[in-house]
Coordinates of C-alpha atoms and ligand atoms in Angstrom, one line a residue:
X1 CA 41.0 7.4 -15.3
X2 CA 44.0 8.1 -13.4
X3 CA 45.0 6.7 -10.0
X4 CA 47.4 8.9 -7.7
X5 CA 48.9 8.6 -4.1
X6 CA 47.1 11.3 -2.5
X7 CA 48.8 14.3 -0.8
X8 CA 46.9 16.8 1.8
X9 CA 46.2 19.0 -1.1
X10 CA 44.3 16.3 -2.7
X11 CA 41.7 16.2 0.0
X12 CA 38.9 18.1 -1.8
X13 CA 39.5 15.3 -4.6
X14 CA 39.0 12.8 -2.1
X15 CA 35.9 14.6 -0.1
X16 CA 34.3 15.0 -3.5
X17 CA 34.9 11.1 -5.0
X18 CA 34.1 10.0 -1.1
X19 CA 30.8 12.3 -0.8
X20 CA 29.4 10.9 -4.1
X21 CA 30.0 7.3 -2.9
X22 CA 28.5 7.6 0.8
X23 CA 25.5 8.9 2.8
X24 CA 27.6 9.9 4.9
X25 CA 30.3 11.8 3.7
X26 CA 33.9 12.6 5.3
X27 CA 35.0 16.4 4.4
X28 CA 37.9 17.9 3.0
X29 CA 39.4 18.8 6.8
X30 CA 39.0 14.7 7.5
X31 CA 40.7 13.8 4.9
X32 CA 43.4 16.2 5.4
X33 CA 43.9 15.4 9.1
X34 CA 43.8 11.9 7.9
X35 CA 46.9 11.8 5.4
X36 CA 49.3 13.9 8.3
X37 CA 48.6 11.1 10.2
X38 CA 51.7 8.6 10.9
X39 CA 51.0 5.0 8.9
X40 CA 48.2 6.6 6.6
X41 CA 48.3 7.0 3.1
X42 CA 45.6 7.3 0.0
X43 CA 44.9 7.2 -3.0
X44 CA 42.4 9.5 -5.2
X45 CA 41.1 8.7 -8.8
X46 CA 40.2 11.1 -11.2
X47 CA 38.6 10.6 -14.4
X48 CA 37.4 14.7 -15.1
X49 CA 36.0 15.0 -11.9
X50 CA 36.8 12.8 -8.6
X51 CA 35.9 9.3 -9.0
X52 CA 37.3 6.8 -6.3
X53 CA 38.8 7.7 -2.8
X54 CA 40.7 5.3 -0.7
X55 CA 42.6 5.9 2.8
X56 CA 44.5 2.9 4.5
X57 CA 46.7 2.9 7.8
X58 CA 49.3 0.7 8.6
X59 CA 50.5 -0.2 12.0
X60 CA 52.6 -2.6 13.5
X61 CA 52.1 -5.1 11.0
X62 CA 49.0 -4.6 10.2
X63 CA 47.2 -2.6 7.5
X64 CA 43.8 -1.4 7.7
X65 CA 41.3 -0.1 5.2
X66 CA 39.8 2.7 6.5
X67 CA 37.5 3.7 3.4
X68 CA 37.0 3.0 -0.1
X69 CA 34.6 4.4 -2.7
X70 CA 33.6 4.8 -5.9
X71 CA 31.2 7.5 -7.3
X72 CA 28.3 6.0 -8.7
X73 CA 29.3 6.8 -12.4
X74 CA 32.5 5.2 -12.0
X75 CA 31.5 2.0 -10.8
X76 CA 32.4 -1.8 -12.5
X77 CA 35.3 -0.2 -14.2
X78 CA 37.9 -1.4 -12.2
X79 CA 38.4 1.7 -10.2
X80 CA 37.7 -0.1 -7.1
X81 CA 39.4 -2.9 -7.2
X82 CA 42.7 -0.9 -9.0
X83 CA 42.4 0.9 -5.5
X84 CA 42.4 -1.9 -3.6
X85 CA 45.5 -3.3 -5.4
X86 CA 47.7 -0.1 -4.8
X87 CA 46.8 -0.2 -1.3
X88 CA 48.0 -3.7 -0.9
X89 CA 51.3 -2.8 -2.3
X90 CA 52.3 0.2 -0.7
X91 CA 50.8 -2.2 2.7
X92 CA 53.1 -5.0 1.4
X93 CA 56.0 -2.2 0.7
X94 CA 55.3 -1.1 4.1
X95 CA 56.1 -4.5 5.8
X96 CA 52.3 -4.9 7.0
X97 CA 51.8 -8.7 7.1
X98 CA 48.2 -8.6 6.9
X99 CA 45.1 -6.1 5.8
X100 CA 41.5 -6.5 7.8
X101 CA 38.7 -4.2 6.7
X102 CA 35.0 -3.5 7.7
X103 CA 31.9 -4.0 5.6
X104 CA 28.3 -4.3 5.4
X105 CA 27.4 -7.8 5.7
X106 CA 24.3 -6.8 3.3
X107 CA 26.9 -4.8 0.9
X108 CA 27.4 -8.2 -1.7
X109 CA 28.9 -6.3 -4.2
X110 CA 31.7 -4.6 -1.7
X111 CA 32.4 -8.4 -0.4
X112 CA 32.2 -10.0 -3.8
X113 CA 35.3 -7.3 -4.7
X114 CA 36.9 -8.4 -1.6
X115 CA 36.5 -12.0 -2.0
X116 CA 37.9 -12.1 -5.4
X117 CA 41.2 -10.5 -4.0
X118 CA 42.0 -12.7 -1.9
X119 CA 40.2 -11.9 1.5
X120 CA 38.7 -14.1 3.9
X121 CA 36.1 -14.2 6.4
X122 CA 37.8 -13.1 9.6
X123 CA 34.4 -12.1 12.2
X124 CA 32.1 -10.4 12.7
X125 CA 31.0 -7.2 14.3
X126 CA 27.0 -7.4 16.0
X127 CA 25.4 -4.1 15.4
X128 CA 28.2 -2.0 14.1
X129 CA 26.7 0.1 11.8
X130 CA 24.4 2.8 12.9
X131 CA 21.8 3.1 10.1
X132 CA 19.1 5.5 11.5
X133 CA 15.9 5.0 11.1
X134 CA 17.2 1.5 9.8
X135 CA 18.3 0.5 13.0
X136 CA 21.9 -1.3 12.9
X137 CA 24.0 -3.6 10.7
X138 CA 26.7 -6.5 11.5
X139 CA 30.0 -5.4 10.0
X140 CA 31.6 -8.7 8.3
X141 CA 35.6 -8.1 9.2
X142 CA 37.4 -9.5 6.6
X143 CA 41.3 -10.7 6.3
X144 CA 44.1 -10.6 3.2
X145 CA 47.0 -12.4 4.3
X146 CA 49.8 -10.1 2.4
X147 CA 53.1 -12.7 2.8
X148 CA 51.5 -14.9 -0.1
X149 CA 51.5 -13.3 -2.7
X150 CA 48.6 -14.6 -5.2
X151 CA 49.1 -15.1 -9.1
Ligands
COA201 C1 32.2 -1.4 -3.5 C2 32.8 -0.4 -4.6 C3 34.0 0.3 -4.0 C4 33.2 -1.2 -5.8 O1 33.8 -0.3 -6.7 P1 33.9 -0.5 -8.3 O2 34.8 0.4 -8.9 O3 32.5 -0.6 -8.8 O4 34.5 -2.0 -8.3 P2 35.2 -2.7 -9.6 O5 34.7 -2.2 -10.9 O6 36.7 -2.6 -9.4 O7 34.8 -4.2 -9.4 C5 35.7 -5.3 -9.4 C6 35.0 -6.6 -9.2 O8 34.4 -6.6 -7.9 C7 33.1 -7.2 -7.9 N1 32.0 -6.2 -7.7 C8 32.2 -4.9 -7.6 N2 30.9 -4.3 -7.4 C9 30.0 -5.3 -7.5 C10 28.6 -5.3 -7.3 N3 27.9 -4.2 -7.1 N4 28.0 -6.5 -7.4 C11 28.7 -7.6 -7.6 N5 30.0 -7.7 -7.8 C12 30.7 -6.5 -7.7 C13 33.0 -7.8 -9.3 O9 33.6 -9.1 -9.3 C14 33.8 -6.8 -10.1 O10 34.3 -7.3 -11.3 P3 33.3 -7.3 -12.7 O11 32.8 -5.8 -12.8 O12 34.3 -7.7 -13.7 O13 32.2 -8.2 -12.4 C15 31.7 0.6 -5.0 O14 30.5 -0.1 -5.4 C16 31.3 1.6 -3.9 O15 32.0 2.6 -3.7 N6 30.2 1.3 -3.2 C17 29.7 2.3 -2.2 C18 30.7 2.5 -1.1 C19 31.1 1.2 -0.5 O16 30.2 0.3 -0.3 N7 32.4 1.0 -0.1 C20 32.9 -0.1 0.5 C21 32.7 -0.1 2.0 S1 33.5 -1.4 2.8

């Protein structure tokens, strides 16, 4: 496995990995659009074909996930988590004082990932999610303070 700050030309990486993670996939033109975008970076995992995906923005302080996925076959292997740890650095390296993120209140395993990094509990968001035919789901917003820096 082998984690990499993404560039523009890594978007179809990033499609792929991101595709095989969500129903709802973002395509090679989002992510592209994405990473010209002023405060955004990312980072793309490959193993021998894509295998994690993350995109962060940072602005005025403040850093926000914007996705972050593993493909199925890559999961509990540390690929998520060793995503969530560069983008912490490059937000820390960035000067962003704190990170907030979105999830699925019914997603444990996302939250569990979270929790043990340090997040917290920050709010939450009634009907954010639109899940079709499943109706909608509360987005739990959570917080990682990044001027402590935990051992
Ligand atoms: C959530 C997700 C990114 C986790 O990626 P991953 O590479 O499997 O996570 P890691 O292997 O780095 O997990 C690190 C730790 O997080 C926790 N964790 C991760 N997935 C978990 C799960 N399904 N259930 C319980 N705990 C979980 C565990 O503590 C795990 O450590 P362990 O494997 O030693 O028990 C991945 O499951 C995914 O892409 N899911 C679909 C998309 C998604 O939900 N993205 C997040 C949207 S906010």
């Amino acid at each position: 496995m082998k984690l990499e700050l993404a560039t523009p030309a890594d978007a179809p990486a990033m499609a792929s990995a991101h595709a095989q993670a969500f129903d709802t996939p973002w395509d090679e033109m989002d992510f592209e659009d994405l990473l010209e975008g002023a405060g955004i970076f990312g980072f793309v995992v490959r193993d021998e074909d894509p295998a994690g995906v993350l995109v962060c923005r940072t602005v005025a302080g403040e850093a926000e996930i914007l996705t972050v996925g593993v493909a199925p076959w890559a999961r509990r292997r540390g690929v998520g988590q060793a995503l969530m740890v560069a983008a912490i650095g490059v937000a820390r390296e960035a000067g962003a004082g704190e990170m907030f993120l979105e999830v699925d209140v019914a997603n444990a395993g996302a939250v569990a990932l979270y929790e043990r990094l340090g997040f917290a509990r920050a709010g939450l968001r009634k009907a954010y999610y639109d899940r079709g035919a499943n109706g909608r789901a509360d987005a739990l917003v959570m917080r990682l303070d990044l001027t402590t820096r935990p051992d």
